[in-house]
Coordinates of C-alpha atoms and ligand atoms in Angstrom, one line a residue:
M1 CA -48.6 55.0 -4.2
S2 CA -51.1 52.3 -4.9
Q3 CA -54.8 52.7 -4.5
K4 CA -55.2 49.6 -2.3
A5 CA -56.7 50.2 1.1
V6 CA -54.2 50.4 4.1
V7 CA -54.1 47.8 6.7
L8 CA -52.4 48.2 10.0
S9 CA -51.9 46.1 13.1
G10 CA -49.5 45.6 15.9
M11 CA -48.6 43.5 18.9
R12 CA -47.1 44.3 22.1
S13 CA -43.6 43.0 22.4
T14 CA -43.7 41.6 25.9
G15 CA -42.5 38.1 25.0
P16 CA -42.4 35.5 22.2
L17 CA -45.7 34.8 20.4
H18 CA -48.1 32.0 21.6
L19 CA -50.8 30.1 19.7
G20 CA -53.3 32.6 20.9
N21 CA -51.5 35.5 19.2
Y22 CA -50.9 33.3 16.1
F23 CA -54.4 31.9 15.5
G24 CA -56.1 35.0 16.9
A25 CA -54.3 37.5 15.0
V26 CA -50.9 37.0 12.9
K27 CA -52.5 34.0 10.8
N28 CA -55.1 36.5 9.7
W29 CA -52.6 39.3 8.9
V30 CA -50.8 36.9 6.6
G31 CA -53.9 36.5 4.5
L32 CA -54.4 40.2 4.0
Q33 CA -50.9 40.8 2.4
D34 CA -52.0 40.4 -1.3
R35 CA -55.1 42.4 -1.0
Y36 CA -54.1 45.3 0.8
E37 CA -51.1 47.7 1.6
C38 CA -50.1 46.2 4.9
F39 CA -48.3 47.7 7.8
Y40 CA -47.5 45.3 10.9
F41 CA -45.3 46.4 13.9
A42 CA -44.0 45.4 17.1
A43 CA -45.4 47.8 19.8
D44 CA -42.4 48.2 22.2
W45 CA -43.5 51.5 23.5
H46 CA -46.8 49.7 24.5
A47 CA -44.8 47.1 26.2
L48 CA -43.6 49.8 28.5
T49 CA -47.0 50.6 29.7
T50 CA -46.8 47.4 32.0
D51 CA -43.0 46.7 31.9
Y52 CA -41.8 50.2 32.5
A53 CA -39.9 49.3 35.8
D54 CA -37.6 46.9 34.1
T55 CA -36.9 47.6 30.3
G56 CA -34.0 45.1 30.1
E57 CA -35.9 42.5 27.9
I58 CA -38.1 44.7 25.7
A59 CA -35.6 45.2 22.8
E60 CA -34.7 41.5 22.6
N61 CA -38.4 40.6 22.8
T62 CA -39.1 43.0 20.0
L63 CA -36.6 41.4 17.6
H64 CA -38.0 38.0 18.6
V65 CA -41.6 39.2 17.7
I66 CA -40.4 40.4 14.5
A67 CA -38.9 36.9 13.8
D68 CA -42.1 35.3 14.9
F69 CA -44.0 37.5 12.5
I70 CA -41.8 36.6 9.5
A71 CA -41.6 32.8 10.5
A72 CA -45.4 32.7 10.7
G73 CA -45.6 34.1 7.1
L74 CA -45.5 38.0 7.1
D75 CA -43.3 38.8 4.1
P76 CA -41.1 41.9 4.3
E77 CA -41.3 42.0 0.5
R78 CA -45.0 42.4 0.5
S79 CA -45.6 44.2 4.0
V80 CA -44.0 46.9 5.9
I81 CA -42.8 45.2 9.0
F82 CA -41.3 47.6 11.6
V83 CA -40.7 48.6 15.2
Q84 CA -42.8 51.3 16.8
S85 CA -40.0 53.3 18.6
M86 CA -38.0 53.3 15.4
V87 CA -40.6 55.6 14.1
P88 CA -40.6 58.5 16.6
E89 CA -43.5 60.1 14.7
H90 CA -45.8 57.8 16.8
A91 CA -44.8 59.8 19.8
E92 CA -45.7 63.2 18.1
L93 CA -49.0 62.1 16.8
H94 CA -49.8 60.6 20.2
L95 CA -49.0 64.0 21.8
L96 CA -51.2 65.9 19.5
L97 CA -54.1 63.4 19.9
S98 CA -53.8 63.4 23.7
M99 CA -54.7 67.1 23.6
I100 CA -58.1 66.3 22.3
T101 CA -59.0 63.2 24.1
P102 CA -61.3 63.6 27.0
L103 CA -60.2 61.8 30.2
G104 CA -63.7 60.4 30.8
M105 CA -63.5 58.6 27.5
L106 CA -60.2 56.8 28.6
E107 CA -61.5 56.0 32.1
R108 CA -64.6 54.2 30.6
V109 CA -62.5 51.9 28.5
P110 CA -63.6 48.4 29.7
T111 CA -60.0 46.9 29.3
Y112 CA -58.5 49.7 31.4
K113 CA -60.8 49.2 34.2
E114 CA -60.4 45.3 34.1
Q115 CA -56.6 45.5 34.0
I116 CA -56.5 48.0 36.9
R117 CA -58.5 45.5 38.8
E118 CA -56.8 42.4 37.8
I119 CA -53.2 43.1 37.6
Q120 CA -52.0 43.4 41.3
N121 CA -48.3 43.0 41.0
K122 CA -47.7 46.3 39.1
D123 CA -48.7 49.9 39.7
L124 CA -50.7 50.8 36.7
S125 CA -52.1 54.1 37.9
T126 CA -49.7 55.9 35.4
Y127 CA -50.5 58.5 32.8
G128 CA -49.0 56.1 30.1
F129 CA -51.3 53.3 31.0
L130 CA -54.4 55.4 30.9
G131 CA -53.2 56.8 27.6
Y132 CA -52.6 53.4 26.0
P133 CA -55.4 53.6 23.6
V134 CA -54.4 57.2 22.5
L135 CA -51.0 55.8 21.5
Q136 CA -52.9 53.0 19.7
T137 CA -54.9 55.5 17.9
G138 CA -51.7 57.3 16.8
D139 CA -50.3 54.1 15.6
I140 CA -53.4 53.6 13.4
L141 CA -53.7 57.3 12.2
L142 CA -50.0 57.6 11.5
Y143 CA -50.4 55.3 8.5
R144 CA -53.9 56.6 7.5
A145 CA -55.0 53.1 8.0
H146 CA -58.5 52.0 6.6
L147 CA -58.7 48.5 8.3
V148 CA -57.3 47.4 11.6
P149 CA -57.4 43.5 12.0
V150 CA -57.7 42.7 15.6
G151 CA -59.2 40.4 18.1
E152 CA -62.6 41.0 19.6
D153 CA -60.8 42.1 22.8
Q154 CA -59.6 45.3 21.1
A155 CA -63.2 46.4 20.2
S156 CA -63.4 49.2 22.7
H157 CA -60.0 50.3 21.7
L158 CA -61.1 50.8 18.0
E159 CA -64.2 52.4 19.0
L160 CA -62.2 55.0 20.9
S161 CA -59.9 55.5 18.0
R162 CA -62.9 56.2 15.7
E163 CA -64.2 58.8 18.2
I164 CA -60.8 60.5 18.4
T165 CA -60.5 60.4 14.6
R166 CA -64.0 62.1 14.1
K167 CA -63.0 64.7 16.6
F168 CA -59.6 65.5 15.0
N169 CA -61.3 65.7 11.5
R170 CA -64.1 68.0 12.9
F171 CA -61.6 70.4 14.4
Y172 CA -58.8 70.5 11.7
G173 CA -60.3 69.1 8.5
E174 CA -60.6 65.6 6.9
V175 CA -57.1 64.4 7.3
F176 CA -57.7 60.8 8.4
P177 CA -60.0 58.1 7.2
E178 CA -62.1 56.6 10.0
P179 CA -60.3 53.3 10.7
K180 CA -62.5 50.2 10.8
A181 CA -61.8 47.0 12.9
L182 CA -61.4 44.0 10.8
F183 CA -62.7 41.2 13.1
T184 CA -61.6 38.2 11.4
P185 CA -63.3 35.1 12.7
T186 CA -61.1 33.9 15.4
P187 CA -61.2 30.2 16.7
K188 CA -61.2 29.6 20.4
V189 CA -57.7 29.1 21.6
P190 CA -57.8 27.8 25.2
G191 CA -54.6 27.6 27.3
L192 CA -53.4 24.4 28.8
D193 CA -55.6 24.9 31.9
G194 CA -58.7 25.7 29.8
R195 CA -58.7 29.4 30.5
K196 CA -58.0 31.7 27.6
M197 CA -54.4 31.4 26.5
S198 CA -52.5 34.3 27.9
K199 CA -48.8 35.0 28.7
S200 CA -49.8 36.3 32.0
Y201 CA -51.7 33.1 33.0
G202 CA -48.5 30.9 32.2
N203 CA -50.8 28.5 30.2
S204 CA -49.4 29.0 26.6
I205 CA -47.8 27.0 24.0
Q206 CA -45.3 29.3 22.1
L207 CA -44.3 29.3 18.4
C208 CA -40.7 28.6 19.6
D209 CA -41.5 25.8 22.0
S210 CA -39.3 22.7 21.2
E211 CA -40.8 19.2 20.5
E212 CA -40.1 18.1 24.1
E213 CA -41.8 21.3 25.6
I214 CA -44.8 20.7 23.3
R215 CA -45.0 17.1 24.4
R216 CA -44.6 18.1 28.1
K217 CA -47.4 20.7 27.8
A218 CA -49.7 18.6 25.8
S219 CA -49.5 15.9 28.5
S220 CA -50.5 18.5 31.1
M221 CA -53.7 19.7 29.2
F222 CA -57.0 19.8 30.9
T223 CA -59.4 17.5 29.3
D224 CA -63.3 16.8 29.8
P225 CA -63.7 17.0 33.6
T226 CA -66.7 14.7 33.4
R227 CA -64.7 11.9 31.9
I228 CA -63.2 10.3 34.9
R229 CA -62.4 6.8 34.0
R230 CA -60.9 5.5 30.7
T231 CA -64.1 3.7 30.1
D232 CA -66.4 6.8 30.5
P233 CA -67.6 8.3 27.3
G234 CA -66.2 11.7 26.5
H235 CA -67.7 14.9 25.3
P236 CA -65.4 16.3 22.5
E237 CA -67.7 19.3 22.0
S238 CA -66.9 20.7 25.5
C239 CA -63.4 19.4 25.8
N240 CA -60.4 21.7 25.9
L241 CA -58.2 19.1 24.2
Y242 CA -60.6 18.9 21.2
D243 CA -60.4 22.6 20.7
F244 CA -56.7 22.1 19.7
H245 CA -57.9 19.4 17.2
R246 CA -60.0 22.1 15.6
L247 CA -57.0 24.2 15.3
V248 CA -54.4 21.8 13.9
S249 CA -56.0 18.5 12.8
P250 CA -57.3 17.7 9.4
P251 CA -61.2 17.3 9.4
E252 CA -60.9 13.4 9.0
L253 CA -58.8 13.1 12.2
Q254 CA -61.2 15.5 14.0
E255 CA -64.2 13.3 13.1
K256 CA -62.3 10.1 14.1
V257 CA -61.2 11.5 17.5
A258 CA -64.7 12.7 18.2
R259 CA -66.3 9.5 17.4
E260 CA -63.8 7.3 19.3
C261 CA -63.9 9.6 22.2
R262 CA -67.7 9.5 22.6
L263 CA -67.4 5.7 22.4
A264 CA -64.5 5.6 24.9
Q265 CA -62.4 3.8 22.3
I266 CA -59.6 6.4 22.7
G267 CA -58.4 7.7 26.0
C268 CA -57.3 11.1 27.0
V269 CA -53.8 10.2 27.3
D270 CA -53.7 8.6 23.9
D271 CA -55.5 11.8 22.5
K272 CA -52.9 14.1 24.3
K273 CA -50.1 12.2 22.2
L274 CA -52.1 12.7 19.1
I275 CA -52.4 16.4 19.7
A276 CA -48.8 16.7 20.4
D277 CA -47.9 15.1 17.2
R278 CA -50.2 17.4 15.3
L279 CA -49.0 20.5 17.2
I280 CA -45.3 19.6 16.4
E281 CA -46.1 18.9 12.7
Y282 CA -47.8 22.2 12.5
L283 CA -45.2 24.3 14.3
T284 CA -41.9 22.8 13.2
P285 CA -41.7 24.7 10.0
I286 CA -42.6 27.9 11.9
R287 CA -40.0 27.2 14.6
E288 CA -37.3 26.3 12.1
R289 CA -37.8 29.6 10.1
R290 CA -37.7 31.4 13.3
E291 CA -34.4 29.9 14.5
A292 CA -32.8 30.6 11.3
L293 CA -33.6 34.3 11.5
I294 CA -32.6 34.5 15.2
A295 CA -29.3 32.8 14.3
D296 CA -28.7 35.4 11.4
R297 CA -29.1 38.5 13.5
D298 CA -27.7 40.9 10.7
T299 CA -30.4 39.8 8.4
L300 CA -33.0 40.2 11.0
L301 CA -31.8 43.7 12.0
D302 CA -31.6 44.5 8.1
I303 CA -35.3 43.8 7.8
V304 CA -36.2 45.6 10.9
G305 CA -34.2 48.8 9.6
E306 CA -35.6 48.7 6.2
G307 CA -39.1 48.1 7.4
S308 CA -38.9 50.9 9.8
R309 CA -37.4 53.2 7.2
K310 CA -40.4 52.5 4.8
A311 CA -42.9 53.1 7.7
R312 CA -41.2 56.2 8.6
E313 CA -41.7 57.6 5.1
R314 CA -45.4 57.4 5.3
A315 CA -45.4 58.6 8.8
Q316 CA -43.6 61.7 7.9
E317 CA -46.0 62.3 5.0
T318 CA -49.0 62.1 7.4
L319 CA -47.3 64.3 9.9
D320 CA -46.6 67.0 7.3
Q321 CA -50.4 66.9 6.6
V322 CA -51.3 67.0 10.3
R323 CA -49.0 69.8 11.1
S324 CA -50.4 71.8 8.3
A325 CA -54.0 71.1 9.2
M326 CA -53.3 72.4 12.7
G327 CA -51.4 75.3 11.6
F328 CA -47.9 74.3 12.7
D329 CA -46.2 75.2 9.4
Y330 CA -42.9 76.3 10.6
Q331 CA -41.0 74.2 8.2
K332 CA -42.8 75.8 5.2
L333 CA -42.4 79.4 6.7
L334 CA -38.7 78.7 7.1
A335 CA -38.4 77.3 3.5
K336 CA -39.9 80.6 2.3
V337 CA -37.3 82.6 4.2
A338 CA -34.5 80.6 2.8
R339 CA -35.6 81.3 -0.7
Ligands
LIG1 N1 -53.4 46.9 21.8 C1 -53.0 45.8 20.9 C2 -53.1 44.5 21.6 O1 -52.9 44.5 22.9 C3 -51.7 46.1 20.2 C4 -51.5 47.3 19.5 C5 -50.9 48.5 19.7 C6 -52.4 47.5 18.3 N2 -51.2 49.4 18.7 C7 -52.0 48.9 17.7 C8 -53.3 46.9 17.5 C9 -52.5 49.5 16.7 C10 -53.8 47.4 16.3 C11 -53.3 48.7 15.9 O2 -53.2 43.6 21.0

């Protein structure tokens, strides 16, 4: 096994990836593939924490997330790309970690408190939802990961993972490296309505959106609210639309648009057309790769199967170490009897 540090990250498979997922996470993951030994996965069990009442779409969403990953540049030859539930060792490690995780630590997690408050249409007072970050810790420790590239919104989960890791190592010996969050600088990715882009707000542009969808969405984007008439000068620095230029336009175009907007030489409607063109140019190769993968289901399934097999090898190695550290050495004892 190589001496490279191990990187691990995952994404809940609740639907196709949008630009927020791409610019906030997956794009950064792509850049880590040469320097580190990388594991990337679709967290289908984590999707259950909110979608437990209707599981009908989780498996299909999971395959689509894997297709999105690869279309966006994750390379199954260089990274281990897999599905969480295809490596059942996640569940065993989760159970063991749950035994040493104090309830109070989980109840204090800010994302937990926030979601319980914000999400009204689902009953989130479940054991599984409270334990979400314990399962996440299991995901990380199962691969003895050193670095976990995530968005800032995951900071509290990573802190908790580190605490659980220290506690485990204190009780049973130094099995796990303490995982560090790798907060890659993530640009602001606003939704069409100016709030953060999020699946649950219905304000996102997806990697699989067609040209027509992108045009329709671009034309509905919120713009500078202080620019009422076409002749009013605009404020690109505080305009939602301009954030999209920062993401997908070359610097010359960004400067040109900013200048002309300030002088009221370009209107918001023209600018939305420009943005649609740039988004289409940026996303078309990704969408085409994705469509090819979805159309060739056998190949996609092969990739998932092979990635999950590789992931499982490392997971089983870790669990052997864990069982022995905790004194559950039945397999070894049995092997002795057999001899
Ligand atoms: N909680 C992460 C998110 O919502 C997804 C996730 C699950 C994850 N397990 C993980 C991220 C392990 C990093 C490492 O984005």
